[in-house]
Amino acid sequence: MSGNPDFDVFALPEEHDALREAIRALSEKEIEPYAAEVDEKSRFPQEALDALNASGFNAIHVPEEFGGQGADSVAACIVIEEVARVDASASLIPAVNKLGTMGLILAGDADLKKKVLPEIADGALASYGLSEREAGSDAASMRTRAKKTSEGWVLNGGKAWITNGGKSTWYTVMAVTDPEKGANGISAFMVHKDDPGFSVGNLERKLGIKGSPTAELHFENCEIPGDRIIGEEGTGFKTALQTLDHTRPTIGAQAVGIAQGALDKTIAYVKDRKQFGKSISQFQGVEFMIADMAMQIEAARLMVYSSAARAERGEGNLGFISSASKCFASDVAMKVTTDAVQLFGGAGYTRDFPVERMMRDAKITQIYEGTNQIQRVVMSRALLR
Ligand code: COS
């Protein structure tokens, strides 16, 4: 059977393959050597930030008109996936830069975009502030308030579990502007780290992604100018959910990357490790586990790219596919990394090998950007409405 060279409808464009090659090489050279130490010391992966900033992989989603590269959503997923393959903490740099600017890109006005986006393209970090201690899955029950004044807005309250909090320059913050209107009384704002009354509180002590600080944000009569609102008053909750429609696939990409990293390490290990006089990769019990791991990763990757491509094309009703891709890929990452530890045996349970870190890092992908239970709520609502 001869191949049809024109049949490229279900293949990634060559640019994406070239992008993967470039970001993989950079990740293996500049990020992977520090990953174990970053985790061990719970320190920020500065080397990764420097390398990503120097190569322009820090925020490739920023549109060209605002100083970025205007890369498509699948390209952004590939960058996140390849960084996560060696270090999940570092992959939160490009992932959260997208999360922290997507509301602005989708719903902000040109002047605010001009103020914020070029800085992010240049290497400043952005974060996303939706959750509060008492408003996690039920995000609309948030208490942080923003009151209009003659000068602009004054924010009071606090946000919790903010990824890269304290490292970011800009924060997309959702706050209640009209408590009578529920979800439709929430607005979105861009807050700068130097705004008076803004401060970063305690850092969480976590199971994984230890290189990425997770912080509280405090707003005590925090004054911001009037032009920092994203879109119209009262549209902030919708902007926040629309953002997640675009960024849940990026968490799927992170999960795929973590899983692929664990599989690659496991394949090398099981070929090398000998028991009963032969390499353990020659036992069918091991072969079948490897096959299942790879099969699940492949399915997750396809769902993530398809979801990112649909977001890129501007399709409506992204709720089902974006939640499905994040949910499926993160469940795959948890399963694959757990199996990786199993296949490494006693060695896998030690910090001498990276798979236990990958297993700890995978767990968060089932929780953040909406728990996998919330993803199933979003999916079933889309299917049954
Ligand atoms: N895009 C735009 N608007 C949306 C939307 C979307 N994807 N999904 C819902 N909306 C709109 C609804 O249409 C509704 O507007 P109207 O009242 O004008 O019809 C409004 O937003 C509120 O929606 P809904 O009533 O469905 O909100 P709920 O309070 O029931 O919450 C869930 C919905 C649970 C899906 C939402 O709170 C959620 O995703 N929670 C998890 C939050 C999360 O992911 N947190 C992690 C932090 S981010 S790292």
Coordinates of C-alpha atoms and ligand atoms in Angstrom, one line a residue:
M1 CA 0.0 0.0 0.0
S2 CA 1.5 3.3 -1.0
G3 CA 1.3 6.3 1.4
N4 CA -0.7 9.3 0.4
P5 CA 1.5 12.3 1.2
D6 CA -1.5 14.7 0.9
F7 CA -3.3 12.9 3.7
D8 CA -2.2 15.1 6.5
V9 CA -5.6 16.0 8.0
F10 CA -4.9 14.1 11.2
A11 CA -1.2 15.0 11.7
L12 CA 0.3 17.9 13.5
P13 CA 1.9 20.5 11.2
E14 CA 5.7 20.2 10.8
E15 CA 6.2 23.4 12.9
H16 CA 4.8 21.6 15.9
D17 CA 7.2 18.7 15.5
A18 CA 10.1 21.2 15.2
L19 CA 8.8 23.1 18.3
R20 CA 8.7 19.8 20.2
E21 CA 12.3 19.0 19.2
A22 CA 13.5 22.4 20.3
I23 CA 11.6 22.5 23.7
R24 CA 12.6 18.9 24.4
A25 CA 16.3 19.7 23.9
L26 CA 16.1 22.8 26.0
S27 CA 14.2 21.0 28.8
E28 CA 16.6 18.1 28.9
K29 CA 19.6 20.3 29.0
E30 CA 18.6 23.3 31.0
I31 CA 15.7 22.1 33.3
E32 CA 16.0 18.4 34.0
P33 CA 19.4 18.6 35.7
Y34 CA 17.9 20.7 38.5
A35 CA 14.5 19.0 38.9
A36 CA 15.4 16.7 41.7
E37 CA 17.1 19.4 43.7
V38 CA 14.3 21.9 43.1
D39 CA 11.9 19.3 44.5
E40 CA 14.1 18.3 47.4
K41 CA 14.7 21.9 48.5
S42 CA 11.2 23.1 47.6
R43 CA 12.9 26.0 45.7
F44 CA 11.8 28.0 42.7
P45 CA 13.2 26.6 39.4
Q46 CA 15.1 29.8 38.6
E47 CA 17.2 28.0 36.0
A48 CA 14.0 26.9 34.2
L49 CA 12.6 30.5 34.3
D50 CA 15.9 31.9 32.9
A51 CA 16.1 29.3 30.1
L52 CA 12.4 29.6 29.2
N53 CA 12.7 33.4 29.1
A54 CA 15.9 33.4 27.1
S55 CA 14.4 31.1 24.5
G56 CA 10.9 32.8 24.4
F57 CA 9.1 29.6 25.6
N58 CA 7.8 31.3 28.8
A59 CA 4.6 32.6 27.3
I60 CA 4.3 31.7 23.6
H61 CA 0.6 32.2 23.6
V62 CA 0.8 36.0 23.9
P63 CA -0.5 37.5 20.6
E64 CA 2.1 39.1 18.3
E65 CA 0.4 42.5 18.5
F66 CA 1.3 42.6 22.2
G67 CA 4.9 41.6 21.8
G68 CA 4.4 37.8 21.9
Q69 CA 4.8 35.0 19.5
G70 CA 1.0 34.4 19.0
A71 CA 1.5 30.6 19.0
D72 CA -1.6 28.5 18.8
S73 CA -3.1 26.5 21.7
V74 CA -1.7 23.2 20.6
A75 CA 1.8 24.7 20.4
A76 CA 1.3 26.0 24.0
C77 CA 0.3 22.5 25.1
I78 CA 3.4 21.0 23.5
V79 CA 5.7 23.4 25.4
I80 CA 4.0 22.7 28.7
E81 CA 4.0 18.9 28.0
E82 CA 7.7 18.8 27.2
V83 CA 8.7 20.9 30.2
A84 CA 6.5 18.7 32.4
R85 CA 8.1 15.6 31.0
V86 CA 11.2 16.5 33.0
D87 CA 9.9 18.9 35.7
A88 CA 6.2 19.5 36.5
S89 CA 7.0 22.5 38.7
A90 CA 8.8 24.3 35.9
S91 CA 6.0 23.5 33.5
L92 CA 3.8 25.7 35.6
I93 CA 5.8 28.7 34.3
P94 CA 4.3 28.6 30.8
A95 CA 1.0 27.1 32.0
V96 CA 0.2 29.7 34.6
N97 CA 1.4 32.5 32.4
K98 CA -1.4 31.5 30.1
L99 CA -3.9 31.0 32.9
G100 CA -3.1 34.4 34.4
T101 CA -3.5 36.2 31.1
M102 CA -6.2 34.3 29.3
G103 CA -9.1 36.3 30.8
L104 CA -7.4 39.5 29.7
I105 CA -6.8 38.1 26.2
L106 CA -10.4 36.9 25.9
A107 CA -12.3 39.8 27.5
G108 CA -9.9 42.8 28.2
D109 CA -9.7 46.0 26.3
A110 CA -6.7 46.8 24.1
D111 CA -5.2 49.4 26.5
L112 CA -5.1 47.0 29.4
K113 CA -3.6 44.3 27.1
K114 CA -0.9 46.7 26.0
K115 CA 0.0 47.4 29.6
V116 CA 0.2 43.8 30.8
L117 CA 0.9 41.4 27.9
P118 CA 4.3 42.8 26.6
E119 CA 5.6 42.4 30.1
I120 CA 4.6 38.8 30.3
A121 CA 6.1 38.1 26.8
D122 CA 9.3 39.7 28.2
G123 CA 9.5 37.4 31.2
A124 CA 7.4 38.7 34.0
L125 CA 5.0 36.1 35.4
A126 CA 1.2 36.1 35.7
S127 CA -1.1 34.3 38.1
Y128 CA -4.8 33.6 38.4
G129 CA -6.8 34.4 41.5
L130 CA -10.2 32.7 41.7
S131 CA -10.2 30.3 44.7
E132 CA -10.6 31.3 48.3
R133 CA -10.3 29.2 51.5
E134 CA -14.1 28.8 51.6
A135 CA -14.8 29.1 47.9
G136 CA -13.0 26.3 46.0
S137 CA -15.2 24.1 43.8
D138 CA -18.1 26.6 44.6
A139 CA -16.1 29.4 43.1
A140 CA -19.1 31.8 42.8
S141 CA -19.4 31.9 46.6
M142 CA -16.2 34.0 46.8
R143 CA -16.1 36.8 49.4
T144 CA -13.4 39.1 48.1
R145 CA -15.0 42.5 47.4
A146 CA -14.2 45.2 44.9
K147 CA -15.8 48.6 45.5
K148 CA -15.9 51.4 42.9
T149 CA -14.5 54.8 44.1
S150 CA -13.9 58.0 42.3
E151 CA -10.3 56.9 41.7
G152 CA -10.9 53.3 40.6
W153 CA -11.5 50.2 42.7
V154 CA -10.7 49.1 46.2
L155 CA -10.3 45.4 46.9
N156 CA -10.7 43.7 50.2
G157 CA -10.4 40.0 51.0
G158 CA -8.0 37.1 50.1
K159 CA -7.3 34.4 47.6
A160 CA -5.9 30.9 48.3
W161 CA -3.8 28.3 46.6
I162 CA -2.5 30.7 44.0
T163 CA 0.1 29.1 41.8
N164 CA 3.4 31.1 41.4
G165 CA 2.0 33.6 44.0
G166 CA 4.7 35.9 45.1
K167 CA 6.7 35.3 41.9
S168 CA 4.2 36.9 39.6
T169 CA 4.1 40.5 38.6
W170 CA 0.4 40.5 37.4
Y171 CA -2.6 38.7 39.0
T172 CA -6.0 38.2 37.4
V173 CA -8.3 38.5 40.4
M174 CA -12.0 37.8 40.5
A175 CA -14.0 39.8 43.1
V176 CA -17.6 40.6 44.0
T177 CA -18.7 44.0 42.8
D178 CA -22.5 43.4 43.4
P179 CA -23.3 40.9 46.2
E180 CA -27.0 40.9 45.2
K181 CA -26.3 39.4 41.8
G182 CA -24.5 36.1 42.7
A183 CA -22.3 34.9 39.8
N184 CA -23.3 37.9 37.7
G185 CA -22.1 40.2 40.4
I186 CA -18.5 39.2 40.1
S187 CA -15.9 41.2 38.1
A188 CA -12.3 40.4 37.0
F189 CA -9.4 42.7 37.5
M190 CA -5.6 42.9 36.8
V191 CA -3.7 43.5 40.1
H192 CA 0.0 44.4 40.0
K193 CA 2.3 43.1 42.7
D194 CA 3.2 46.7 43.7
D195 CA -0.4 48.0 44.1
P196 CA -0.9 49.5 47.6
G197 CA -2.7 47.1 49.9
F198 CA -1.7 44.0 48.0
S199 CA 0.5 41.4 49.8
V200 CA 1.4 37.8 49.5
G201 CA 0.8 35.6 52.5
N202 CA 1.8 32.1 53.6
L203 CA 3.2 29.5 51.2
E204 CA 1.6 26.0 51.3
R205 CA 3.7 23.0 52.2
K206 CA 2.8 20.5 49.5
L207 CA 3.0 16.8 48.5
G208 CA 4.3 17.7 45.0
I209 CA 5.0 20.5 42.5
K210 CA 7.3 21.8 45.3
G211 CA 9.2 24.1 43.0
S212 CA 6.2 26.2 42.3
P213 CA 5.1 28.4 45.1
T214 CA 1.5 28.2 46.1
A215 CA 0.5 31.3 48.1
E216 CA -2.3 33.2 49.7
L217 CA -3.0 36.7 48.4
H218 CA -4.2 39.4 50.7
F219 CA -6.1 42.6 49.7
E220 CA -6.3 45.2 52.4
N221 CA -7.9 48.3 51.0
C222 CA -5.9 47.5 47.8
E223 CA -6.3 50.4 45.4
I224 CA -6.2 49.9 41.7
P225 CA -7.0 52.3 38.9
G226 CA -10.4 52.2 37.1
D227 CA -9.0 50.9 33.9
R228 CA -7.8 47.6 35.5
I229 CA -11.2 46.0 35.2
I230 CA -11.3 43.2 32.6
G231 CA -14.4 43.7 30.4
E232 CA -17.7 44.9 31.8
E233 CA -18.6 44.9 35.5
G234 CA -20.4 41.7 36.4
T235 CA -18.8 39.6 33.6
G236 CA -15.9 38.3 35.7
F237 CA -17.2 34.9 36.6
K238 CA -18.0 34.1 33.0
T239 CA -14.5 35.3 32.0
A240 CA -13.1 33.1 34.7
L241 CA -14.9 30.0 33.5
Q242 CA -14.2 30.8 29.9
T243 CA -10.6 31.0 30.8
L244 CA -10.7 27.6 32.3
D245 CA -12.3 26.3 29.1
H246 CA -9.1 27.4 27.4
T247 CA -6.6 26.3 30.0
R248 CA -7.9 23.0 31.3
P249 CA -6.3 21.4 28.2
T250 CA -3.0 22.9 29.3
I251 CA -3.3 21.0 32.6
G252 CA -4.1 17.9 30.5
A253 CA -0.9 18.6 28.6
Q254 CA 1.1 18.9 31.8
A255 CA -0.4 15.6 32.9
V256 CA 0.5 13.9 29.6
G257 CA 4.1 15.3 30.0
I258 CA 4.5 13.9 33.5
A259 CA 3.1 10.5 32.4
Q260 CA 5.4 10.4 29.3
G261 CA 8.4 11.3 31.5
A262 CA 7.6 8.5 33.9
L263 CA 7.1 6.0 31.0
D264 CA 10.4 7.0 29.3
K265 CA 12.3 6.5 32.6
T266 CA 10.5 3.2 33.2
I267 CA 11.2 1.8 29.8
A268 CA 14.9 2.5 30.3
Y269 CA 14.8 1.0 33.8
V270 CA 13.0 -2.3 33.0
K271 CA 15.3 -3.0 30.1
D272 CA 18.3 -2.5 32.3
R273 CA 17.1 -4.2 35.5
K274 CA 17.8 -8.0 35.6
Q275 CA 16.1 -10.6 37.8
F276 CA 15.8 -14.3 37.3
G277 CA 18.7 -14.1 34.8
K278 CA 17.0 -11.8 32.3
S279 CA 15.9 -8.2 31.9
I280 CA 12.6 -7.7 33.6
S281 CA 11.2 -6.1 30.4
Q282 CA 11.0 -9.7 29.1
F283 CA 8.4 -10.7 31.6
Q284 CA 4.9 -10.5 30.1
G285 CA 3.5 -9.0 33.3
V286 CA 5.9 -6.1 32.8
E287 CA 5.4 -5.9 29.0
F288 CA 1.6 -5.6 29.4
M289 CA 2.0 -2.8 32.0
I290 CA 4.3 -0.9 29.7
A291 CA 1.8 -1.3 26.8
D292 CA -1.1 -0.1 28.9
M293 CA 0.8 2.9 30.1
A294 CA 1.8 4.0 26.5
M295 CA -1.8 3.3 25.2
Q296 CA -3.3 5.5 27.9
I297 CA -0.8 8.3 27.3
E298 CA -1.5 8.3 23.6
A299 CA -5.3 8.5 24.1
A300 CA -4.8 11.4 26.6
R301 CA -2.5 13.3 24.3
L302 CA -5.0 13.1 21.4
M303 CA -7.8 14.3 23.6
V304 CA -5.7 17.2 24.9
Y305 CA -4.6 18.3 21.4
S306 CA -8.1 18.0 20.0
S307 CA -9.5 20.0 22.9
A308 CA -6.8 22.7 22.4
A309 CA -7.4 22.8 18.7
R310 CA -11.1 23.3 19.2
A311 CA -10.4 26.2 21.6
E312 CA -8.0 27.7 19.0
R313 CA -10.6 27.5 16.3
G314 CA -13.0 29.5 18.5
E315 CA -15.6 26.8 18.8
G316 CA -18.3 27.3 21.4
N317 CA -19.4 24.7 23.9
L318 CA -15.9 23.9 25.0
G319 CA -17.0 22.8 28.4
F320 CA -17.3 19.1 27.7
I321 CA -14.1 18.6 25.8
S322 CA -11.9 20.8 27.9
S323 CA -13.0 19.2 31.1
A324 CA -12.8 15.7 29.6
S325 CA -9.2 16.3 28.4
K326 CA -8.1 17.6 31.8
C327 CA -9.9 14.9 33.7
F328 CA -8.8 12.0 31.5
A329 CA -5.2 13.1 31.1
S330 CA -4.8 13.7 34.8
D331 CA -6.3 10.3 35.7
V332 CA -3.9 8.7 33.2
A333 CA -0.9 10.6 34.8
M334 CA -1.8 9.3 38.2
K335 CA -2.2 5.7 37.0
V336 CA 0.9 5.8 34.8
T337 CA 3.2 7.3 37.5
T338 CA 1.9 4.9 40.1
D339 CA 2.7 2.0 37.8
A340 CA 6.1 3.5 37.1
V341 CA 6.9 3.4 40.8
Q342 CA 5.7 -0.2 40.9
L343 CA 7.9 -1.2 38.0
F344 CA 10.9 0.4 39.6
G345 CA 10.1 -1.7 42.7
G346 CA 12.0 -0.7 45.9
A347 CA 14.1 1.7 43.8
G348 CA 11.0 3.5 42.7
Y349 CA 10.0 4.3 46.3
T350 CA 13.3 6.2 46.9
R351 CA 14.4 9.7 46.0
D352 CA 17.3 8.2 44.0
F353 CA 15.0 7.9 41.0
P354 CA 12.6 10.5 39.6
V355 CA 9.4 8.4 39.4
E356 CA 8.3 9.0 43.0
R357 CA 8.5 12.8 42.4
M358 CA 6.5 12.3 39.2
M359 CA 3.8 10.4 41.1
R360 CA 3.6 13.1 43.7
D361 CA 3.5 15.8 41.0
A362 CA 0.8 13.9 39.0
K363 CA -1.6 14.1 42.0
I364 CA -2.2 17.8 41.8
T365 CA -3.4 17.5 38.1
Q366 CA -6.5 15.7 39.4
I367 CA -7.2 18.5 41.8
Y368 CA -6.3 22.0 40.4
E369 CA -8.1 24.0 37.7
G370 CA -11.1 22.2 39.1
T371 CA -11.2 18.8 40.8
N372 CA -11.9 15.8 38.6
Q373 CA -15.3 15.6 40.3
I374 CA -16.0 19.2 39.1
Q375 CA -14.9 18.2 35.6
R376 CA -17.5 15.5 35.6
V377 CA -20.1 18.1 36.8
V378 CA -19.2 20.3 33.8
M379 CA -19.2 17.4 31.4
S380 CA -22.5 16.0 32.5
R381 CA -24.2 19.4 32.5
A382 CA -23.1 19.8 28.9
L383 CA -24.4 16.4 28.0
L384 CA -27.7 16.6 29.8
R385 CA -28.8 20.2 29.5
Ligands
COS1 N1 -18.1 30.1 30.0 C1 -18.8 31.2 30.2 N2 -19.9 31.3 31.0 C2 -20.2 30.2 31.7 C3 -19.5 29.0 31.6 C4 -18.4 29.0 30.7 N3 -17.7 27.8 30.5 N4 -20.1 28.1 32.4 C5 -21.1 28.7 33.0 N5 -21.2 30.0 32.6 C6 -22.1 31.0 33.0 C7 -23.5 30.4 33.2 O1 -24.2 30.5 32.0 C8 -24.1 31.4 34.3 O2 -24.5 32.6 33.7 P1 -26.1 33.0 33.7 O3 -26.5 33.1 35.1 O4 -26.1 34.3 33.0 O5 -26.8 31.9 32.9 C9 -22.9 31.7 35.1 O6 -21.7 31.5 34.3 C10 -22.8 30.9 36.4 O7 -22.8 29.5 36.0 P2 -23.3 28.3 36.9 O8 -24.7 28.7 37.5 O9 -23.3 27.1 36.1 O10 -22.3 28.4 38.1 P3 -22.1 27.5 39.3 O11 -21.9 28.4 40.5 O12 -23.1 26.4 39.4 O13 -20.6 26.8 39.1 C11 -19.0 25.3 38.2 C12 -20.3 26.1 38.0 C13 -19.1 24.3 39.4 C14 -18.7 24.6 37.0 C15 -17.8 26.3 38.5 O14 -18.0 26.9 39.8 C16 -16.5 25.7 38.5 O15 -15.9 25.4 37.4 N6 -15.9 25.4 39.7 C17 -14.6 24.9 39.8 C18 -13.7 26.1 39.9 C19 -12.3 25.8 39.6 O16 -12.0 25.2 38.6 N7 -11.4 26.1 40.6 C20 -10.0 25.8 40.4 C21 -9.3 27.1 40.6 S1 -8.6 27.6 39.1 S2 -6.8 27.0 39.4

